Each structure stands twice: as structure tokens, then as C-alpha cells.
Short mmCIF file of C-alpha atoms in Angstrom, two decimals:
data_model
loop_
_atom_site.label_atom_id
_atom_site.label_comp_id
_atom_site.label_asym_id
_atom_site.label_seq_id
_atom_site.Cartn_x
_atom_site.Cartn_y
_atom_site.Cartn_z
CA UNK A 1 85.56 126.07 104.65
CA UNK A 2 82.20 124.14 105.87
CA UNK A 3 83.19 121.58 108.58
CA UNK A 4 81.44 118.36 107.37
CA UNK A 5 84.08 116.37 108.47
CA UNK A 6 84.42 117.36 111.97
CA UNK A 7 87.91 118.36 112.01
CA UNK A 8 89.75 120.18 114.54
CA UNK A 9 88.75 124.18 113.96
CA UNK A 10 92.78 124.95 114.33
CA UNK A 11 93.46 122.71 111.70
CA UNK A 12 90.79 124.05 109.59
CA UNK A 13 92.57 127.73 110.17
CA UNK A 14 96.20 126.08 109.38
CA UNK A 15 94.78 124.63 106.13
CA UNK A 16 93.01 127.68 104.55
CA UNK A 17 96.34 129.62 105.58
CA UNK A 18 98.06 126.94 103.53
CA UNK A 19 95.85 127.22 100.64
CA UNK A 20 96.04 130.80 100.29
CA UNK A 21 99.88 130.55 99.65
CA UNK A 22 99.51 127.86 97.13
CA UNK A 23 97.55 130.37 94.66
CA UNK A 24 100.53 131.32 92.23
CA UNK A 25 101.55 127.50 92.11
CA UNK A 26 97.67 126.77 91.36
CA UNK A 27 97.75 129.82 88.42
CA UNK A 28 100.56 127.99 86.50
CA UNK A 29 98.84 124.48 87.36
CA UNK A 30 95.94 125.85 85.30
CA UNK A 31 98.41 127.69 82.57
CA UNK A 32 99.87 124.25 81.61
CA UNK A 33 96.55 122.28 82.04
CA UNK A 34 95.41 124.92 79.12
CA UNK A 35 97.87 123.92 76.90
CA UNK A 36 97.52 120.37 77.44
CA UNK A 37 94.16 119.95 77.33
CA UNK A 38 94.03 122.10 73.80
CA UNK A 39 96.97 119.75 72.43
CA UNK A 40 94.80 116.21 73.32
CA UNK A 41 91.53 118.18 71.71
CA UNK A 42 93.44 118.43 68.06
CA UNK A 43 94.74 115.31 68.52
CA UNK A 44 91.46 114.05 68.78
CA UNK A 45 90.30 116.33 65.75
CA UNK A 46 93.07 115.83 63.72
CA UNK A 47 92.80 111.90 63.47
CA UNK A 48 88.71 112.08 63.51
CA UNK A 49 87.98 110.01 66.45
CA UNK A 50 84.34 109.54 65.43
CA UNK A 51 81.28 107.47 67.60
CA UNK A 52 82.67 104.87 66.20
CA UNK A 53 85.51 104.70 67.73
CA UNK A 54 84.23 104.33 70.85
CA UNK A 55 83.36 101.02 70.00
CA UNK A 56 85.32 97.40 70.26
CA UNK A 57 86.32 94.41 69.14
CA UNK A 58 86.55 90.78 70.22
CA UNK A 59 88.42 87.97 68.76
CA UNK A 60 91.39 88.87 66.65
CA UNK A 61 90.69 92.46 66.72
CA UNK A 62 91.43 92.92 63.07
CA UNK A 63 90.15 96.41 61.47
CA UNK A 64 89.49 97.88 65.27
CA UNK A 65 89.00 101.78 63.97
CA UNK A 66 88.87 102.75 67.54
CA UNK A 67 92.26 101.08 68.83
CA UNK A 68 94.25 102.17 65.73
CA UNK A 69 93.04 105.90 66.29
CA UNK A 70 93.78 105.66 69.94
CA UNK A 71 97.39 104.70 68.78
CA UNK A 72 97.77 107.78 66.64
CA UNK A 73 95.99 110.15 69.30
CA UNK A 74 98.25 109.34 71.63
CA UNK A 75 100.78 109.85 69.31
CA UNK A 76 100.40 112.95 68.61
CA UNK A 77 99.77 114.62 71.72
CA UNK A 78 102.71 112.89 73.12
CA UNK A 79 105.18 113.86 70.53
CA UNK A 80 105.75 110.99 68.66
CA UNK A 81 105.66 108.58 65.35
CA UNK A 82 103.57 105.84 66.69
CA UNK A 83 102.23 104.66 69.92
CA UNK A 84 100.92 101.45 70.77
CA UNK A 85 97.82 101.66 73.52
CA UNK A 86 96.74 98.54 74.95
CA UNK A 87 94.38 97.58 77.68
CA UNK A 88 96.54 94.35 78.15
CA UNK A 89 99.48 96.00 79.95
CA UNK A 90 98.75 94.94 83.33
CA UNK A 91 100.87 97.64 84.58
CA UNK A 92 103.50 100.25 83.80
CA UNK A 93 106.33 97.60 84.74
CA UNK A 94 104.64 95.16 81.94
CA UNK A 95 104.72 97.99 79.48
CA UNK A 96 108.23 98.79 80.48
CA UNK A 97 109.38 94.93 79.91
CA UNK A 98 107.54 94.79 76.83
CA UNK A 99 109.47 97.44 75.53
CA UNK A 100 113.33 96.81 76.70
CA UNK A 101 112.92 92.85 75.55
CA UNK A 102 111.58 94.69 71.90
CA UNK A 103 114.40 96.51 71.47
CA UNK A 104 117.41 94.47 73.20
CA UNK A 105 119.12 91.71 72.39
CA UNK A 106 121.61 89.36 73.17
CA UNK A 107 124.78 90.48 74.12
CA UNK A 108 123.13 94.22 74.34
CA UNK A 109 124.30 96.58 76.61
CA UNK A 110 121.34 98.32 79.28
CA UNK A 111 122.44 100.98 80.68
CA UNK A 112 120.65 102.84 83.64
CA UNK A 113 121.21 106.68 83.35
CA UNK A 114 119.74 107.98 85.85
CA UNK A 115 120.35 105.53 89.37
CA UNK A 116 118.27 102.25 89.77
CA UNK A 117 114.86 101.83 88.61
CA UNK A 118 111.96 100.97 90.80
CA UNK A 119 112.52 97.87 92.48
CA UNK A 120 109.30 96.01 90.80
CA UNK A 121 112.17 96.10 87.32
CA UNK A 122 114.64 94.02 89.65
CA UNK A 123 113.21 90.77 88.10
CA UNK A 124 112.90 92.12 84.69
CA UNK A 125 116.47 93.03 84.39
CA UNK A 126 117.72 89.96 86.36
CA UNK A 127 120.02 89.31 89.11
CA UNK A 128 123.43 87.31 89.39
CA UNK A 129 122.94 83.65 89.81
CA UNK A 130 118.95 84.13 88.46
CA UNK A 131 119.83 82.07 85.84
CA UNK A 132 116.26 80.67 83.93
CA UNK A 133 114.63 83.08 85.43
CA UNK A 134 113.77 84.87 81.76
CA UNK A 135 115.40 88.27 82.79
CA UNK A 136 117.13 89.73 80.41
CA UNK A 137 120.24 89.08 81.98
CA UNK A 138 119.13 85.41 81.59
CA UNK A 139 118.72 85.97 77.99
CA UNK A 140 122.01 87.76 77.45
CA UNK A 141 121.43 91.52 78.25
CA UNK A 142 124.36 93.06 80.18
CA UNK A 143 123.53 96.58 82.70
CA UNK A 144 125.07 98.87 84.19
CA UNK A 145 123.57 101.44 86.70
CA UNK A 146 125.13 105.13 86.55
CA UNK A 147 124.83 106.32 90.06
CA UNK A 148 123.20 109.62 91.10
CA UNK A 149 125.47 112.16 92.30
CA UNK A 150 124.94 113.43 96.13
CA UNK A 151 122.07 115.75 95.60
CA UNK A 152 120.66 113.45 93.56
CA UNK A 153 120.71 114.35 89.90
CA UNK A 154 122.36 112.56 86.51
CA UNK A 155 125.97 113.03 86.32
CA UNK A 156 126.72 113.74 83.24
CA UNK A 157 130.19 112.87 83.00
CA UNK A 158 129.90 109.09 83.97
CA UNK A 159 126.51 109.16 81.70
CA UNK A 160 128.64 109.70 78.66
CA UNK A 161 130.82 107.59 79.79
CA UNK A 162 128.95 104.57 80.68
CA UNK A 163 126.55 105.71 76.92
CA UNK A 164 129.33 104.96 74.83
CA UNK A 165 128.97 101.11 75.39
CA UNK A 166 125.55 101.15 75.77
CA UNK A 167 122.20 100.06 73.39
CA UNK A 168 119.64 101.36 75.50
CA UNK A 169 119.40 104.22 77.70
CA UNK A 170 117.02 103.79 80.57
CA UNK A 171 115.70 107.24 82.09
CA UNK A 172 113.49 107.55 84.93
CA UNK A 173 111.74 110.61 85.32
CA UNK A 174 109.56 110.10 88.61
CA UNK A 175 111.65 109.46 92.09
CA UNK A 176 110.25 106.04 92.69
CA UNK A 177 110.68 104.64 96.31
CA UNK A 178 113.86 107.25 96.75
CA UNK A 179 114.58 110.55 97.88
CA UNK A 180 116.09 111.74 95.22
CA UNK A 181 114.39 114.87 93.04
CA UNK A 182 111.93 113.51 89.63
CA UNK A 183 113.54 115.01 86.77
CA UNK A 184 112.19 117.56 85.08
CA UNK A 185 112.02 117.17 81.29
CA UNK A 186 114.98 120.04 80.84
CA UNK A 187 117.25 117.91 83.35
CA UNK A 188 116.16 114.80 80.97
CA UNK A 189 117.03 116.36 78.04
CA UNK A 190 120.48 117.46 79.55
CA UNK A 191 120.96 113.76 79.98
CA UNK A 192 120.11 112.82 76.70
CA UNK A 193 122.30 115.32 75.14
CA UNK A 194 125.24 113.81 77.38
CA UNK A 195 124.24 109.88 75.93
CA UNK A 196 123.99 110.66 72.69
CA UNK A 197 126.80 113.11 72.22
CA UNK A 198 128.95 109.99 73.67
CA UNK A 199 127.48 107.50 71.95
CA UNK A 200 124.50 109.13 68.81
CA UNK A 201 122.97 105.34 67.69
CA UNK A 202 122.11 105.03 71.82
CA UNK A 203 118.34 104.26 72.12
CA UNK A 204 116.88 106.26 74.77
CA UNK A 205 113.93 105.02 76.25
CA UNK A 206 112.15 107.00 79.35
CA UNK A 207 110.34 105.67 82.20
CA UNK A 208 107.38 108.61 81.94
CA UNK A 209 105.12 107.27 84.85
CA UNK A 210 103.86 110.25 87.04
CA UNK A 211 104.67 112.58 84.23
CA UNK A 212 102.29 112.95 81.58
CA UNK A 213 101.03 116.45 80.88
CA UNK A 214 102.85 118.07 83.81
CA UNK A 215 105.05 120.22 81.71
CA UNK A 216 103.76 122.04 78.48
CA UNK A 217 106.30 119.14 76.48
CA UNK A 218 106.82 115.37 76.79
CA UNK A 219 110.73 114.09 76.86
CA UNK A 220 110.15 112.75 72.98
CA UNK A 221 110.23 116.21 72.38
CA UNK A 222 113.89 116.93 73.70
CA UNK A 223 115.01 113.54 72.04
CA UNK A 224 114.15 110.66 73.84
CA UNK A 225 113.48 107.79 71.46
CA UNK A 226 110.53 106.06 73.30
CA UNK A 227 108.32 107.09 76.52
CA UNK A 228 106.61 104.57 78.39
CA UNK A 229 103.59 104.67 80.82
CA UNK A 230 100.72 103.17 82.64
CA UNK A 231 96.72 104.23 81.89
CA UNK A 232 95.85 103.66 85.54
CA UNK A 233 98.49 106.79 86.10
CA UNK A 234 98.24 110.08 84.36
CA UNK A 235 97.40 109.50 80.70
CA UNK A 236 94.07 107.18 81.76
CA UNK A 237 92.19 110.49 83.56
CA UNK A 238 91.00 108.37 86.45
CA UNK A 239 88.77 106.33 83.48
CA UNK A 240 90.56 103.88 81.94
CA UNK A 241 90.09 100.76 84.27
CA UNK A 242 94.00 98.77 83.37
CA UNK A 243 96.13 99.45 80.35
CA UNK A 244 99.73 101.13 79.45
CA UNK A 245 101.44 102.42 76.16
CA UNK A 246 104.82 103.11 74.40
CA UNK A 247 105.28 105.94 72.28
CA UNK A 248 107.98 106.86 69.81
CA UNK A 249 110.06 106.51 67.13
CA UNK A 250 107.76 104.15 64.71
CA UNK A 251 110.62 101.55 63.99
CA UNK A 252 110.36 100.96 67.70
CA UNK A 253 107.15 101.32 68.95
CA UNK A 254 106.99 97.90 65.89
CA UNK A 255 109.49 96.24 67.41
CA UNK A 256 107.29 96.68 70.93
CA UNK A 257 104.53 96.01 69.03
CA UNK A 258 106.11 92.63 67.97
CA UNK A 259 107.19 91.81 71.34
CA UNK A 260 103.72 92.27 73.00
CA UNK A 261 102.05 89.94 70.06
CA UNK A 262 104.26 88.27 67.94
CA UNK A 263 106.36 89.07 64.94
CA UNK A 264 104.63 89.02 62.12
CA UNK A 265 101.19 90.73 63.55
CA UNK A 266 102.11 93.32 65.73
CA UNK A 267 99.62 96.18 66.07
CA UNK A 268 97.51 94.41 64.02
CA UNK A 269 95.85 92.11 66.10
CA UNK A 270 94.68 92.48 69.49
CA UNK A 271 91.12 93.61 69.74
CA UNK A 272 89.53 95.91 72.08
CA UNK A 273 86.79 94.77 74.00
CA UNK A 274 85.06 97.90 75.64
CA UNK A 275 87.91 99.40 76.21
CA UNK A 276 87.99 102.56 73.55
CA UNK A 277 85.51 104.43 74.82
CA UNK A 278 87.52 103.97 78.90
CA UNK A 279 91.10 104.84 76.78
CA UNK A 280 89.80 107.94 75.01
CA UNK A 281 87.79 109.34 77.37
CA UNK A 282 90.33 108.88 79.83
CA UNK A 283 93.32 110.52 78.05
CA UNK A 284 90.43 113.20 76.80
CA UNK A 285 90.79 114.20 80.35
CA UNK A 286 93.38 113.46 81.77
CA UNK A 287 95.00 117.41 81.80
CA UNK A 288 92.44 118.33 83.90
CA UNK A 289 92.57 115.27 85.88
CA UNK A 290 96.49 116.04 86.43
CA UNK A 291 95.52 119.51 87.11
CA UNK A 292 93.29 118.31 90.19
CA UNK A 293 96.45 115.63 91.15
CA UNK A 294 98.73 118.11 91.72
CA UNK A 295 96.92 120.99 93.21
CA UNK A 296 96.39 118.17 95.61
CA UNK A 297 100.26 117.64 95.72
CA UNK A 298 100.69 121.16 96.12
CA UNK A 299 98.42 121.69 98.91
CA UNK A 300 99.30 118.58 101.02
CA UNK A 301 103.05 119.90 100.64
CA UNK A 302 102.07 123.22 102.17
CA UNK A 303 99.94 122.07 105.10
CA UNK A 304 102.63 119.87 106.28
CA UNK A 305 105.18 121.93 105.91
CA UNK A 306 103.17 124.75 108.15
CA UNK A 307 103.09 121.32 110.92
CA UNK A 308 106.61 121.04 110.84
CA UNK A 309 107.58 118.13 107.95
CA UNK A 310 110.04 117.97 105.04
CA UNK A 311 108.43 117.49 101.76
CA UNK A 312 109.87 116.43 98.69
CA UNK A 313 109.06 118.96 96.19
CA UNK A 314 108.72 121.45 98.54
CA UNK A 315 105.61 123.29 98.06
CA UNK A 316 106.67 126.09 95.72
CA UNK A 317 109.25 123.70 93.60
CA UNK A 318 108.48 123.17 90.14
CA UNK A 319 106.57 119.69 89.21
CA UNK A 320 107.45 117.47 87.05
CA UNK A 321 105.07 114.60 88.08
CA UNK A 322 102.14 113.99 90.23
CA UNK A 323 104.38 112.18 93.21
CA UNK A 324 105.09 114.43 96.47
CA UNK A 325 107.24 112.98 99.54
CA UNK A 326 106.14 113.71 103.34
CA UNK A 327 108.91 112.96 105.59
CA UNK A 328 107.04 111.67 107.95
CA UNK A 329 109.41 110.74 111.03
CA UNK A 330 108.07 107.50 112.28
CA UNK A 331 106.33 104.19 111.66
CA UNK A 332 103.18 105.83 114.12
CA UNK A 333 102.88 109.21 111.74
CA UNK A 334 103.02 106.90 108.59
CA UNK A 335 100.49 104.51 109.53
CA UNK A 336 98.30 107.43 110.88
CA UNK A 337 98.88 109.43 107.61
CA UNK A 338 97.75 106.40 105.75
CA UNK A 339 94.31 105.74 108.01
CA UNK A 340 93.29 109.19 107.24
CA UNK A 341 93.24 108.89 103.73
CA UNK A 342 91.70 105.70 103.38
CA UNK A 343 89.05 107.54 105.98
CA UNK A 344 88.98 110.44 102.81
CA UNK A 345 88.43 108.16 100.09
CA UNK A 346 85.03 107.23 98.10
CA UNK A 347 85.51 103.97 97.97
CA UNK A 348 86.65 101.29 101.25
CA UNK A 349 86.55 104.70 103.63
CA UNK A 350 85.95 102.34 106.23
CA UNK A 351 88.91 99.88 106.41
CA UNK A 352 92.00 100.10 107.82
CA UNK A 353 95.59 99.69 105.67
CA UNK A 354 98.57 97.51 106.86
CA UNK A 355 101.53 96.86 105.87
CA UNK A 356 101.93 93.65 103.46
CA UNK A 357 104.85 91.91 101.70
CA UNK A 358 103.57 93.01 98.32
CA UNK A 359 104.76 91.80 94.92
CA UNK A 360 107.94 92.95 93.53
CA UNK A 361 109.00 94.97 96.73
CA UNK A 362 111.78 93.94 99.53
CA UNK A 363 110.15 95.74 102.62
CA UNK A 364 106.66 95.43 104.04
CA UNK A 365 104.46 98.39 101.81
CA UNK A 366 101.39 99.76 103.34
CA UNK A 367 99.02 101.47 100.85
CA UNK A 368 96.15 103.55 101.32
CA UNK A 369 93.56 103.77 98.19
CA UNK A 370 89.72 103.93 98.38
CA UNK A 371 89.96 103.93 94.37
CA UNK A 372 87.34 103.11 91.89
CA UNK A 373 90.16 101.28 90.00
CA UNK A 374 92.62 98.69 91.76
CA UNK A 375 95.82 100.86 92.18
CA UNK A 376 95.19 103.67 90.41
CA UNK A 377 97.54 106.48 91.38
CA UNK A 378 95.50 108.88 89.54
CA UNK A 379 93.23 108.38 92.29
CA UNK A 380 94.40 109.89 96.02
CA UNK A 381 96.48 107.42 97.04
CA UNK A 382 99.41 107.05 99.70
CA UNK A 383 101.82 104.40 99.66
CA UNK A 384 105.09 103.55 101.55
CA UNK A 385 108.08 101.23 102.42
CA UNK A 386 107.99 100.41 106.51
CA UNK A 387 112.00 101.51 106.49
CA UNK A 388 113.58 105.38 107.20
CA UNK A 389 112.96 107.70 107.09
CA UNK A 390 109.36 106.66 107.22
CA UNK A 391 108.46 108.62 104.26
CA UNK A 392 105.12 108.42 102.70
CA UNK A 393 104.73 108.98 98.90
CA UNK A 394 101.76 110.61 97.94
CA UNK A 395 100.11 111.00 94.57
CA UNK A 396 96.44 111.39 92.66
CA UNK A 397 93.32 113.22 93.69
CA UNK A 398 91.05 113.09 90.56
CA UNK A 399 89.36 116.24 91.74
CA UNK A 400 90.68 118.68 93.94
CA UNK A 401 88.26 119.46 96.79
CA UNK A 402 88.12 115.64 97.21
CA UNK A 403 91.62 115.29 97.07
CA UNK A 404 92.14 118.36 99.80
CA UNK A 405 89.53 116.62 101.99
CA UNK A 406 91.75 113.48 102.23
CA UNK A 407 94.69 115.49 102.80
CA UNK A 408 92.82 116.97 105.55
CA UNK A 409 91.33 113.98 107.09
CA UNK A 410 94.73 112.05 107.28
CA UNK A 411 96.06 115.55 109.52
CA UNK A 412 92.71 115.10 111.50
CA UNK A 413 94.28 111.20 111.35
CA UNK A 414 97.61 112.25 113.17
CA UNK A 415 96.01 114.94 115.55
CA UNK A 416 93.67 112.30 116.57
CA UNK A 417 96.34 109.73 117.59
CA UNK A 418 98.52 112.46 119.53
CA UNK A 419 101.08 112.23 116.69
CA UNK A 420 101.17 115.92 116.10
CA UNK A 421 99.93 119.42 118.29
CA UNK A 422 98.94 122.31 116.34
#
């Protein structure tokens, strides 16, 4: 390893050691990015994505070739009916609301299957005494959250119980700002199987941030009714610039459709801009890009595990999703972590994070992100909650040997400050 970055020679040693053990992990990284990669290439055959396609639309959009074969690309590499691809999610959480106030309605029954969602859905689903707010609890929606069990996966039991009551079932699949394990898509389908043997009408929609194209199949192929994520995460490839999607069961995905337009027009309207060329391109690549994210993940897991911190996977673990956990210890080794990968990133390598009270969140978050797109998690990125355990949550790297430099430069970061001794 060439030492442009001037890092400490021991650290250098540590980190090819580390490396060297992550080659079986990095085989079936490379197996699964195989099969994904030729599953988006026939989607993109199958439906003809032609030049163009590449092309937009302004106004009302109607007749936009390039956003309706977008819809049926993603589709069909996902697993599903219909999908609806839009560059006007703002986020995953918008794409999320847009779907559970399409399907629900008043006097409907939410029910959480798998813990609490991320906090930034707090507003979304509403809180006691919110009233006017807009939540869904303002508009009639009742929840329920079915707690985790100790170790932190579903328990089935009080899932079929609480399912029986329930219209929706919500399924997260990454960990979110908790400790708890992601779920792999065989632990989601275990859950599924306990909702809708209670209860077989139950809608089951899943959270599938962080997940796309991790495992060889999507949860809409072990019966989830509707997956929803973000194009700034996986399924963009580091390209598309803002924009989310829902995927499913058709009758759905129109009912989403409805909700993000109005009834009436649906899908129909909406139009493009320059955004085709970003969407496809991006979800062209993105099983490569994924690849690159979690070799990252892989790697950063092993190095810090060989300096003496508890990682969530642990190195060798199976992934489900592009999110890895450094327990970290303390505020210093957090904010030190963070500084050396915003030092590691192509873009803003030369500020400094702090914390902030940002948006949707009840502690002080400090983020680290040099990112050609605003929050991008695709892109190397650390983020954390200033609270215990003083965990950071690490995701991205759109090409490995960037993504292992940053790694490296945030252990430079915490060798530097006398945080760590090798």
C-alpha cells in the first residue's frame, strides 16, 4: 500500500492485515454483485430503454417514455407489479409518507412489526396531543409498535398477535439509529409469514433503505406487498442527484401514485426534467456501486475490530444493507472518527463536522460527508447521535479504494488526537 496520505506505517501494517482477512467476505460481495448487476441489465433490455429515454419532460409531463420505463425497470429488477420513480421524493421519509397516507385510512390500524421506525417518521405517524399537526394519527390512523425481543429480532408471537388488528404492516429492514441487528430478507420473510398467517388481507409494506441489491432477492419476493426507498441510497448508484420510489403490488403502487399527485392523474403526470438519464444510469449501477459500499463496510469493521472496538455486523456477519456500527466509546473517538472522514472525502475535505440539532432528530447529530450529492449515503459517509454508547453509523463508499482511504484517514484521525495506541 503506497503511503500518499502520510499515515502512521503501523497502521498501514494493521490495515493490510485487516484486508487480507476480509477476502472470502469480498468473494461473495462480488458473487451477489454478479447476479444483481445481470438482473438490472434485462430489466433494462426487456422494457427497451432506448436514447430516448434518457431524455425529459417539463410541464405536465404527459407521454414521458423515459419516466414510464424507469417505472417498469425498476419494477422488474425489484420484484414487483409496478413502481413509481420520482425525482420529487425529497427523501426516503417523503417516499415512506407518501406511501402509508396512500394506503391508510381513517380509523386504520398501523402496526409497527419490527420496533420503532427511525425517528425522522415520529411526525409522520403523529404523537398524542399533536392534534392538526396532519399526522396520521391526526387524520384518524391508530399504531401500535411490536417491541423487539432482547437480542433484538421480530417476535413472532406478539407480531401475529398485534397483525390480526392491523391494515398495514410496517417492516424496517436497516437498524436505523439503534443497536439492534438489520434484518436480513429471510428474517423479513419469517415476519411476514407470522402477519399474514394471523391476519392474510394485512398489507405489508417494507422500509428497504440500505438494502437494495445486498442479497441475490428483494423482500417483494418473500411477500411483502410494497418496498420503499430513497435514490440518494442504494438504488441511485451514487448518480441520481434526489429522488425515491415505491414498488409493488400495482393496486398500490396507484394508490401511492394518487397520493403523491392527485386522484385522478396519478403516474400520469409529473414530468421529468433531466432527471432520466441521473435515474437510469444510477440504478444501471448501482450493484457495483453497493459492491464498493460494503467492501468498505467490511473493511472498516475489520480494522477496528483489530484496534479493539465492537462493530455491528461484525466483520464476517452476513449483510443485509450497506450500514455498519463502530462502537466507538466516547464523544472524543466519535468526533475524531468523523474529522477523518470528512479529511478522506472528495468533496469539503477541508472542513470540520459538528454536532447540530438537525431536522427530525431529538439529540445533537454530527455528520461527516464530503459528497457530490447533499446526503447521499451511497457516498462514504458517517453520521451519529451525541448520546451512548457513542456509536458512529457508517455507510457508502462509491468506490472501494476511496472508500478504504477514508476509513484509513479517520484511524490516522484518532491516532492523531491520542484517542487510540497501536
Amino acid at each position: 500500500m503506497e503511503n500518499i496520505f502520510g499515515l502512521d506505517e503501523k497502521l498501514i501494517t494493521l490495515a493490510s492485515q485487516a484486508e487480507s482477512e476480509c477476502t472470502a467476505a469480498f468473494a461473495e460481495i462480488d458473487r451477489i454483485a454478479e447476479i444483481n448487476g445481470q438482473k438490472v441489465l434485462k430489466a433494462f433490455i426487456d422494457n427497451r430503454v432506448s436514447e430516448g429515454c434518457l431524455k425529459g419532460t417539463t410541464g405536465y409531463g404527459y407521454g414521458d417514455i423515459g419516466r414510464d420505463t424507469a417505472d417498469k425497470v425498476f419494477a422488474q429488477a425489484l420484484g414487483g407489479e409496478d413502481a413509481i420513480v420520482r425525482h420529487t421524493f425529497v427523501n426516503g421519509t417523503h417516499a415512506l409518507s407518501t406511501a402509508l397516507f396512500g394506503i391508510l385510512r381513517p380509523q386504520d390500524k398501523l402496526c409497527f412489526l419490527t420496533g420503532a421506525p427511525y425517528d425522522t417518521l415520529e411526525g409522520v405517524v403523529g404523537k398524542e396531543g399533536d392534534s392538526g399537526s396532519g399526522s396520521l394519527r391526526d387524520f384518524g390512523v391508530q399504531n401500535e409498535i411490536v417491541p423487539l425481543k432482547e437480542d433484538g429480532t421480530p417476535d413472532l408471537e406478539a407480531v401475529a398477535k398485534a397483525a390480526k388488528s392491523a391494515k398495514v404492516g410496517y417492516i424496517q429492514r436497516s437498524r436505523g439509529y439503534s443497536l439492534r441487528p438489520s434484518f436480513t430478507v429471510d428474517v423479513i420473510a419469517e415476519v411476514i409469514k407470522a402477519a399474514k398467517g394471523a391476519n392474510p388481507d394485512i398489507i405489508i409494506l417494507t422500509d428497504n433503505c440500505y438494502g437494495e441489491f445486498v442479497e441475490e432477492k428483494e423482500p417483494l419476493a418473500v411477500g411483502a406487498d410494497l418496498i420503499v426507498g430513497s435514490l440518494i441510497k442504494n438504488p441511485g448508484g451514487g448518480i441520481a442527484s434526489t429522488g425515491g420510489y415505491i414498488c409493488g403490488r400495482a393496486d398500490l403502487v396507484e394508490k401511492c401514485a394518487d397520493r403523491l399527485t392527485c386522484v385522478g392523474m396519478g403516474k400520469e403526470v409529473g414530468c421529468s426534467l433531466n432527471m432520466n438519464r441521473e435515474i437510469l444510469l444510477g440504478f444501471f449501477l448501482c450493484p457495483q456501486t453497493v459492491a464498493s459500499a460494503l467492501k468498505t463496510s467490511v473493511f472498516a469493521c475489520r480494522l477496528f475490530e483489530k484496534l479493539g472496538f465492537k462493530t455491528l455486523p461484525e466483520s464476517g456477519e452476513k449483510r443485509t444493507d450497506i450500514i455498519a456500527s463502530i462502537l466507538l466509546e466516547n464523544e472524543k473517538n466519535l468526533t475524531a472518527f468523523c474529522k477523518g472522514i470528512q479529511k478522506g472525502s472528495p468533496v469539503d475535505s477541508y472542513v470540520t463536522p459538528e454536532a447540530w440539532d438537525m431536522p427530525g432528530y431529538e439529540s445533537k447529530v454530527i455528520m461527516a460527508a464530503g459528497a457530490f450529492t447533499m446526503g447521499a449515503s451511497i457516498e462514504l459517509s458517517a453520521d451519529a447521535p451525541i448520546r451512548e454508547p457513542f456509536a458512529v453509523w457508517l455507510q457508502g463508499g462509491i468506490t472501494y479504494p476511496s472508500g478504504k482511504a477514508g476509513i484509513l484517514l479517520a484511524a490516522q484521525e484518532m491516532l492523531s488526537a491520542g484517542n487510540i495506541t497501536l
